[in-house]
């Protein structure tokens, strides 16, 4: 049994898109997710906002629990002080939990705590632990956390809304992050989140991201399935899969 089965599963399949449902039409989400699953989507990105860490409020554990899907639930917590709240997200079925280093006073303790928790969907699966970094946050903050980490997400927009523009300096940050991880000899997945559209998704795949979050570019308009297929094909072509 591998040490981190989910990480190995994603590493083998990477780069993968993680479909962000912030701007989805919730009335038709169920059937759309089934079609996306058939099209090859593996990860579902849920943006949790509390109206404090970022201005908007979105969904919480009951919503995450209510979404019945075999897709892996990639839960991005943009909330103040997640330390005491994280249990309820695990209980709701999060497979991957990412917290913002800026939001949490005891972030190392939080990662340790997550590392001891059991995946509610499958006790053998484990939970992937991620850190998200805002565009203005130095990459070096991950160094003291590196032994407790499975993923680092670089925000390519400031957290708060879907549909913002990709910040170009993300590319340089991504390559420096890769360097930090390889110098530390750590197998950690790298994600990019925010502003990823049909026009730039191939570029982001070429930047060597393992997980590529794409939200409004999939759900805005009337053709989420077609958008999804476009995104998967673009990523596969760009990465030579
Ligand atoms: C930003 C969120 C992102 C964002 C993605 O606060 O973390 O996940 O909603 O949406 P798009 O793809 O529309 O930028
Ligand atoms: Zn997100």
mmCIF file of C-alpha atoms and ligand atoms in Angstrom:
data_model
loop_
_atom_site.group_PDB
_atom_site.id
_atom_site.type_symbol
_atom_site.label_atom_id
_atom_site.label_comp_id
_atom_site.label_asym_id
_atom_site.label_seq_id
_atom_site.Cartn_x
_atom_site.Cartn_y
_atom_site.Cartn_z
ATOM 1 C CA UNK A 1 0.000 0.000 0.000
ATOM 2 C CA UNK A 2 1.633 3.308 -1.048
ATOM 3 C CA UNK A 3 2.293 5.891 1.614
ATOM 4 C CA UNK A 4 0.242 8.599 -0.130
ATOM 5 C CA UNK A 5 -2.101 6.783 -2.560
ATOM 6 C CA UNK A 6 -3.992 9.891 -3.660
ATOM 7 C CA UNK A 7 -0.798 11.756 -4.382
ATOM 8 C CA UNK A 8 0.495 8.876 -6.493
ATOM 9 C CA UNK A 9 -2.794 8.618 -8.346
ATOM 10 C CA UNK A 10 -2.734 12.319 -9.224
ATOM 11 C CA UNK A 11 0.991 12.346 -9.979
ATOM 12 C CA UNK A 12 0.495 9.520 -12.526
ATOM 13 C CA UNK A 13 -2.404 11.291 -14.222
ATOM 14 C CA UNK A 14 -0.976 14.846 -14.044
ATOM 15 C CA UNK A 15 -1.458 17.418 -15.333
ATOM 16 C CA UNK A 16 -5.124 17.283 -14.386
ATOM 17 C CA UNK A 17 -7.767 19.939 -14.435
ATOM 18 C CA UNK A 18 -9.725 20.564 -11.257
ATOM 19 C CA UNK A 19 -13.092 21.977 -12.210
ATOM 20 C CA UNK A 20 -14.089 24.925 -10.008
ATOM 21 C CA UNK A 21 -17.809 25.158 -9.354
ATOM 22 C CA UNK A 22 -17.936 28.687 -7.942
ATOM 23 C CA UNK A 23 -19.910 30.014 -10.910
ATOM 24 C CA UNK A 24 -21.747 26.796 -11.818
ATOM 25 C CA UNK A 25 -25.518 26.664 -12.189
ATOM 26 C CA UNK A 26 -26.284 24.637 -9.079
ATOM 27 C CA UNK A 27 -29.660 23.556 -10.469
ATOM 28 C CA UNK A 28 -27.957 21.549 -13.184
ATOM 29 C CA UNK A 29 -24.750 20.611 -11.406
ATOM 30 C CA UNK A 30 -25.637 16.944 -10.771
ATOM 31 C CA UNK A 31 -26.124 15.840 -14.397
ATOM 32 C CA UNK A 32 -23.267 18.071 -15.551
ATOM 33 C CA UNK A 33 -20.850 16.439 -13.123
ATOM 34 C CA UNK A 34 -21.851 13.004 -14.412
ATOM 35 C CA UNK A 35 -21.046 14.080 -17.973
ATOM 36 C CA UNK A 36 -17.777 15.641 -16.873
ATOM 37 C CA UNK A 37 -16.835 12.441 -15.118
ATOM 38 C CA UNK A 38 -17.391 10.558 -18.391
ATOM 39 C CA UNK A 39 -15.267 13.139 -20.186
ATOM 40 C CA UNK A 40 -12.374 12.317 -17.847
ATOM 41 C CA UNK A 41 -12.558 14.926 -15.083
ATOM 42 C CA UNK A 42 -11.092 13.585 -11.841
ATOM 43 C CA UNK A 43 -11.047 16.584 -9.513
ATOM 44 C CA UNK A 44 -13.760 18.927 -8.331
ATOM 45 C CA UNK A 45 -12.564 22.233 -6.914
ATOM 46 C CA UNK A 46 -14.796 23.765 -4.253
ATOM 47 C CA UNK A 47 -14.024 27.354 -3.253
ATOM 48 C CA UNK A 48 -15.030 27.990 0.346
ATOM 49 C CA UNK A 49 -15.192 31.671 1.287
ATOM 50 C CA UNK A 50 -16.312 33.025 4.640
ATOM 51 C CA UNK A 51 -16.826 36.734 3.977
ATOM 52 C CA UNK A 52 -13.838 37.476 6.263
ATOM 53 C CA UNK A 53 -10.697 36.143 4.626
ATOM 54 C CA UNK A 54 -12.222 37.260 1.348
ATOM 55 C CA UNK A 55 -15.279 39.407 0.761
ATOM 56 C CA UNK A 56 -17.679 36.831 -0.595
ATOM 57 C CA UNK A 57 -19.376 33.980 1.207
ATOM 58 C CA UNK A 58 -19.899 30.745 -0.642
ATOM 59 C CA UNK A 59 -20.480 27.221 0.625
ATOM 60 C CA UNK A 60 -19.482 25.102 3.578
ATOM 61 C CA UNK A 61 -19.464 21.499 4.757
ATOM 62 C CA UNK A 62 -23.191 20.730 4.138
ATOM 63 C CA UNK A 63 -22.794 21.641 0.467
ATOM 64 C CA UNK A 64 -19.644 19.556 0.117
ATOM 65 C CA UNK A 65 -21.423 16.614 1.671
ATOM 66 C CA UNK A 66 -24.488 17.087 -0.527
ATOM 67 C CA UNK A 67 -22.512 16.861 -3.774
ATOM 68 C CA UNK A 68 -22.656 13.140 -4.495
ATOM 69 C CA UNK A 69 -19.889 12.335 -6.924
ATOM 70 C CA UNK A 70 -16.978 9.947 -7.326
ATOM 71 C CA UNK A 71 -14.788 12.909 -8.322
ATOM 72 C CA UNK A 72 -12.164 13.757 -5.738
ATOM 73 C CA UNK A 73 -13.245 16.768 -3.721
ATOM 74 C CA UNK A 74 -10.519 19.376 -3.854
ATOM 75 C CA UNK A 75 -11.554 21.825 -1.148
ATOM 76 C CA UNK A 76 -9.953 25.266 -1.155
ATOM 77 C CA UNK A 77 -10.535 26.973 2.178
ATOM 78 C CA UNK A 78 -10.417 30.742 1.952
ATOM 79 C CA UNK A 79 -11.529 31.196 5.554
ATOM 80 C CA UNK A 80 -10.102 32.799 8.683
ATOM 81 C CA UNK A 81 -8.485 30.459 11.209
ATOM 82 C CA UNK A 82 -9.327 27.071 9.701
ATOM 83 C CA UNK A 83 -7.690 25.174 12.589
ATOM 84 C CA UNK A 84 -10.902 24.415 14.463
ATOM 85 C CA UNK A 85 -13.089 24.168 11.370
ATOM 86 C CA UNK A 86 -11.196 21.621 9.391
ATOM 87 C CA UNK A 87 -12.820 18.568 11.017
ATOM 88 C CA UNK A 88 -16.183 19.453 9.544
ATOM 89 C CA UNK A 89 -14.710 19.619 6.032
ATOM 90 C CA UNK A 90 -13.093 16.227 6.472
ATOM 91 C CA UNK A 91 -16.372 14.807 7.804
ATOM 92 C CA UNK A 92 -18.140 16.254 4.749
ATOM 93 C CA UNK A 93 -15.917 14.212 2.427
ATOM 94 C CA UNK A 94 -13.038 16.455 1.406
ATOM 95 C CA UNK A 95 -10.258 14.417 -0.250
ATOM 96 C CA UNK A 96 -7.870 17.329 -0.647
ATOM 97 C CA UNK A 97 -7.821 20.309 1.690
ATOM 98 C CA UNK A 98 -5.914 23.480 0.970
ATOM 99 C CA UNK A 99 -5.582 26.325 3.430
ATOM 100 C CA UNK A 100 -4.084 29.742 2.962
ATOM 101 C CA UNK A 101 -0.873 30.324 4.796
ATOM 102 C CA UNK A 102 -2.050 33.925 5.325
ATOM 103 C CA UNK A 103 -5.255 32.824 7.076
ATOM 104 C CA UNK A 104 -3.917 30.651 9.809
ATOM 105 C CA UNK A 105 -1.859 31.542 12.869
ATOM 106 C CA UNK A 106 -0.844 27.951 13.566
ATOM 107 C CA UNK A 107 -0.545 26.628 10.067
ATOM 108 C CA UNK A 108 2.039 23.955 10.897
ATOM 109 C CA UNK A 109 -0.201 22.593 13.628
ATOM 110 C CA UNK A 110 -3.126 22.561 11.239
ATOM 111 C CA UNK A 111 -1.170 20.515 8.700
ATOM 112 C CA UNK A 112 -0.065 18.101 11.417
ATOM 113 C CA UNK A 113 -3.658 17.736 12.529
ATOM 114 C CA UNK A 114 -4.879 17.082 8.980
ATOM 115 C CA UNK A 115 -2.182 14.458 8.588
ATOM 116 C CA UNK A 116 -3.724 12.459 11.408
ATOM 117 C CA UNK A 117 -7.254 12.579 10.076
ATOM 118 C CA UNK A 118 -9.065 9.864 8.133
ATOM 119 C CA UNK A 119 -10.684 10.339 4.743
ATOM 120 C CA UNK A 120 -14.449 10.020 5.246
ATOM 121 C CA UNK A 121 -14.961 8.614 1.719
ATOM 122 C CA UNK A 122 -12.412 5.841 2.077
ATOM 123 C CA UNK A 123 -10.233 5.296 5.142
ATOM 124 C CA UNK A 124 -7.394 3.930 2.999
ATOM 125 C CA UNK A 125 -7.210 6.934 0.735
ATOM 126 C CA UNK A 126 -5.673 9.534 3.020
ATOM 127 C CA UNK A 127 -6.256 13.262 2.695
ATOM 128 C CA UNK A 128 -3.977 15.479 0.668
ATOM 129 C CA UNK A 129 -2.809 18.559 2.522
ATOM 130 C CA UNK A 130 -2.233 21.738 0.596
ATOM 131 C CA UNK A 131 -1.043 25.286 1.128
ATOM 132 C CA UNK A 132 -2.306 28.078 -1.089
ATOM 133 C CA UNK A 133 -0.236 31.202 -1.580
ATOM 134 C CA UNK A 134 -1.688 34.532 -2.623
ATOM 135 C CA UNK A 135 0.076 36.312 -5.486
ATOM 136 C CA UNK A 136 1.754 38.661 -2.971
ATOM 137 C CA UNK A 137 2.985 36.004 -0.552
ATOM 138 C CA UNK A 138 6.646 34.957 -0.627
ATOM 139 C CA UNK A 139 7.184 31.363 -1.743
ATOM 140 C CA UNK A 140 9.706 30.768 1.029
ATOM 141 C CA UNK A 141 6.933 30.491 3.630
ATOM 142 C CA UNK A 142 6.469 26.876 2.567
ATOM 143 C CA UNK A 143 9.988 25.879 3.607
ATOM 144 C CA UNK A 144 9.266 25.209 7.304
ATOM 145 C CA UNK A 145 6.047 23.386 6.321
ATOM 146 C CA UNK A 146 7.526 21.155 3.692
ATOM 147 C CA UNK A 147 7.512 17.921 5.693
ATOM 148 C CA UNK A 148 3.772 18.247 6.299
ATOM 149 C CA UNK A 149 2.735 19.047 2.745
ATOM 150 C CA UNK A 150 1.366 17.212 -0.293
ATOM 151 C CA UNK A 151 0.399 20.171 -2.485
ATOM 152 C CA UNK A 152 1.172 23.841 -3.021
ATOM 153 C CA UNK A 153 -1.329 25.956 -4.952
ATOM 154 C CA UNK A 154 -0.234 29.247 -6.415
ATOM 155 C CA UNK A 155 -3.119 31.668 -6.693
ATOM 156 C CA UNK A 156 -2.871 33.392 -10.042
ATOM 157 C CA UNK A 157 -5.509 35.911 -8.922
ATOM 158 C CA UNK A 158 -6.234 37.475 -5.556
ATOM 159 C CA UNK A 159 -8.808 35.315 -3.802
ATOM 160 C CA UNK A 160 -12.390 36.454 -3.880
ATOM 161 C CA UNK A 161 -14.108 35.958 -7.210
ATOM 162 C CA UNK A 162 -14.204 33.781 -10.257
ATOM 163 C CA UNK A 163 -13.492 35.264 -13.648
ATOM 164 C CA UNK A 164 -10.496 37.438 -12.758
ATOM 165 C CA UNK A 165 -7.473 37.895 -15.003
ATOM 166 C CA UNK A 166 -4.436 35.611 -14.685
ATOM 167 C CA UNK A 167 -1.495 37.491 -13.105
ATOM 168 C CA UNK A 168 1.538 36.996 -15.395
ATOM 169 C CA UNK A 169 4.135 36.862 -12.586
ATOM 170 C CA UNK A 170 2.643 33.463 -11.669
ATOM 171 C CA UNK A 171 4.833 31.850 -14.326
ATOM 172 C CA UNK A 172 8.066 32.963 -12.651
ATOM 173 C CA UNK A 173 6.710 31.997 -9.244
ATOM 174 C CA UNK A 174 5.864 28.536 -10.515
ATOM 175 C CA UNK A 175 9.363 27.898 -11.779
ATOM 176 C CA UNK A 176 10.924 29.172 -8.538
ATOM 177 C CA UNK A 177 8.546 26.980 -6.564
ATOM 178 C CA UNK A 178 9.623 23.943 -8.634
ATOM 179 C CA UNK A 179 13.223 24.818 -7.803
ATOM 180 C CA UNK A 180 12.511 25.059 -4.067
ATOM 181 C CA UNK A 181 10.740 21.684 -4.125
ATOM 182 C CA UNK A 182 13.443 19.945 -6.097
ATOM 183 C CA UNK A 183 16.197 21.346 -3.877
ATOM 184 C CA UNK A 184 14.253 20.022 -0.880
ATOM 185 C CA UNK A 185 13.835 16.668 -2.714
ATOM 186 C CA UNK A 186 10.142 16.595 -1.888
ATOM 187 C CA UNK A 187 7.377 15.026 -3.934
ATOM 188 C CA UNK A 188 4.755 17.730 -3.656
ATOM 189 C CA UNK A 189 2.046 18.471 -6.234
ATOM 190 C CA UNK A 190 1.929 21.958 -7.656
ATOM 191 C CA UNK A 191 -1.366 23.610 -8.539
ATOM 192 C CA UNK A 192 -2.317 26.891 -10.173
ATOM 193 C CA UNK A 193 -5.661 28.477 -9.392
ATOM 194 C CA UNK A 194 -7.404 31.469 -10.917
ATOM 195 C CA UNK A 195 -7.813 33.128 -14.281
ATOM 196 C CA UNK A 196 -7.306 29.996 -16.353
ATOM 197 C CA UNK A 197 -9.269 30.070 -19.585
ATOM 198 C CA UNK A 198 -9.398 28.406 -22.987
ATOM 199 C CA UNK A 199 -6.808 30.920 -24.138
ATOM 200 C CA UNK A 200 -4.112 30.266 -21.569
ATOM 201 C CA UNK A 201 -4.675 26.741 -20.238
ATOM 202 C CA UNK A 202 -2.124 25.195 -22.601
ATOM 203 C CA UNK A 203 0.453 27.762 -21.453
ATOM 204 C CA UNK A 204 -0.237 26.867 -17.818
ATOM 205 C CA UNK A 205 0.156 23.157 -18.607
ATOM 206 C CA UNK A 206 3.511 23.964 -20.260
ATOM 207 C CA UNK A 207 4.524 25.837 -17.100
ATOM 208 C CA UNK A 208 4.554 22.395 -15.528
ATOM 209 C CA UNK A 209 1.583 22.569 -13.171
ATOM 210 C CA UNK A 210 0.209 19.256 -11.884
ATOM 211 C CA UNK A 211 -3.254 20.564 -11.023
ATOM 212 C CA UNK A 212 -4.906 23.303 -13.050
ATOM 213 C CA UNK A 213 -8.023 24.842 -11.555
ATOM 214 C CA UNK A 214 -10.483 26.211 -14.048
ATOM 215 C CA UNK A 215 -13.840 27.579 -13.002
ATOM 216 C CA UNK A 216 -15.715 30.296 -14.816
ATOM 217 C CA UNK A 217 -14.131 29.381 -18.151
ATOM 218 C CA UNK A 218 -15.913 26.035 -17.820
ATOM 219 C CA UNK A 219 -19.247 27.159 -16.413
ATOM 220 C CA UNK A 220 -19.863 30.581 -17.899
ATOM 221 C CA UNK A 221 -22.014 30.345 -20.999
ATOM 222 C CA UNK A 222 -24.096 27.348 -21.872
ATOM 223 C CA UNK A 223 -21.606 24.623 -22.696
ATOM 224 C CA UNK A 224 -19.768 23.367 -19.605
ATOM 225 C CA UNK A 225 -19.215 19.900 -21.050
ATOM 226 C CA UNK A 226 -17.765 21.200 -24.279
ATOM 227 C CA UNK A 227 -15.570 23.633 -22.335
ATOM 228 C CA UNK A 228 -14.372 20.795 -20.133
ATOM 229 C CA UNK A 229 -13.437 18.637 -23.100
ATOM 230 C CA UNK A 230 -11.596 21.566 -24.650
ATOM 231 C CA UNK A 231 -9.634 22.121 -21.421
ATOM 232 C CA UNK A 232 -8.712 18.432 -21.052
ATOM 233 C CA UNK A 233 -7.577 18.191 -24.670
ATOM 234 C CA UNK A 234 -5.566 21.393 -24.430
ATOM 235 C CA UNK A 235 -3.793 20.151 -21.296
ATOM 236 C CA UNK A 236 -3.104 16.735 -22.805
ATOM 237 C CA UNK A 237 -1.742 18.199 -26.038
ATOM 238 C CA UNK A 238 0.429 20.734 -24.239
ATOM 239 C CA UNK A 239 1.902 18.155 -21.890
ATOM 240 C CA UNK A 240 2.326 15.467 -24.547
ATOM 241 C CA UNK A 241 0.062 12.996 -22.699
HETATM 242 C C1 LIG B 1 -10.316 32.517 -6.460
HETATM 243 C C2 LIG B 1 -10.642 31.050 -6.402
HETATM 244 C C3 LIG B 1 -10.496 30.354 -7.695
HETATM 245 C C4 LIG B 1 -11.373 30.887 -8.744
HETATM 246 C C5 LIG B 1 -11.277 30.069 -9.996
HETATM 247 O O1 LIG B 1 -10.723 33.134 -5.292
HETATM 248 O O2 LIG B 1 -9.807 30.390 -5.521
HETATM 249 O O3 LIG B 1 -10.667 28.961 -7.528
HETATM 250 O O4 LIG B 1 -12.714 30.919 -8.329
HETATM 251 O O5 LIG B 1 -12.172 30.600 -10.852
HETATM 252 P P1 LIG B 1 -11.745 31.173 -12.243
HETATM 253 O O6 LIG B 1 -11.267 29.987 -13.033
HETATM 254 O O7 LIG B 1 -13.000 31.767 -12.739
HETATM 255 O O8 LIG B 1 -10.664 32.186 -12.028
HETATM 256 ZN ZN1 LIG B 2 -9.864 28.034 -5.623
#
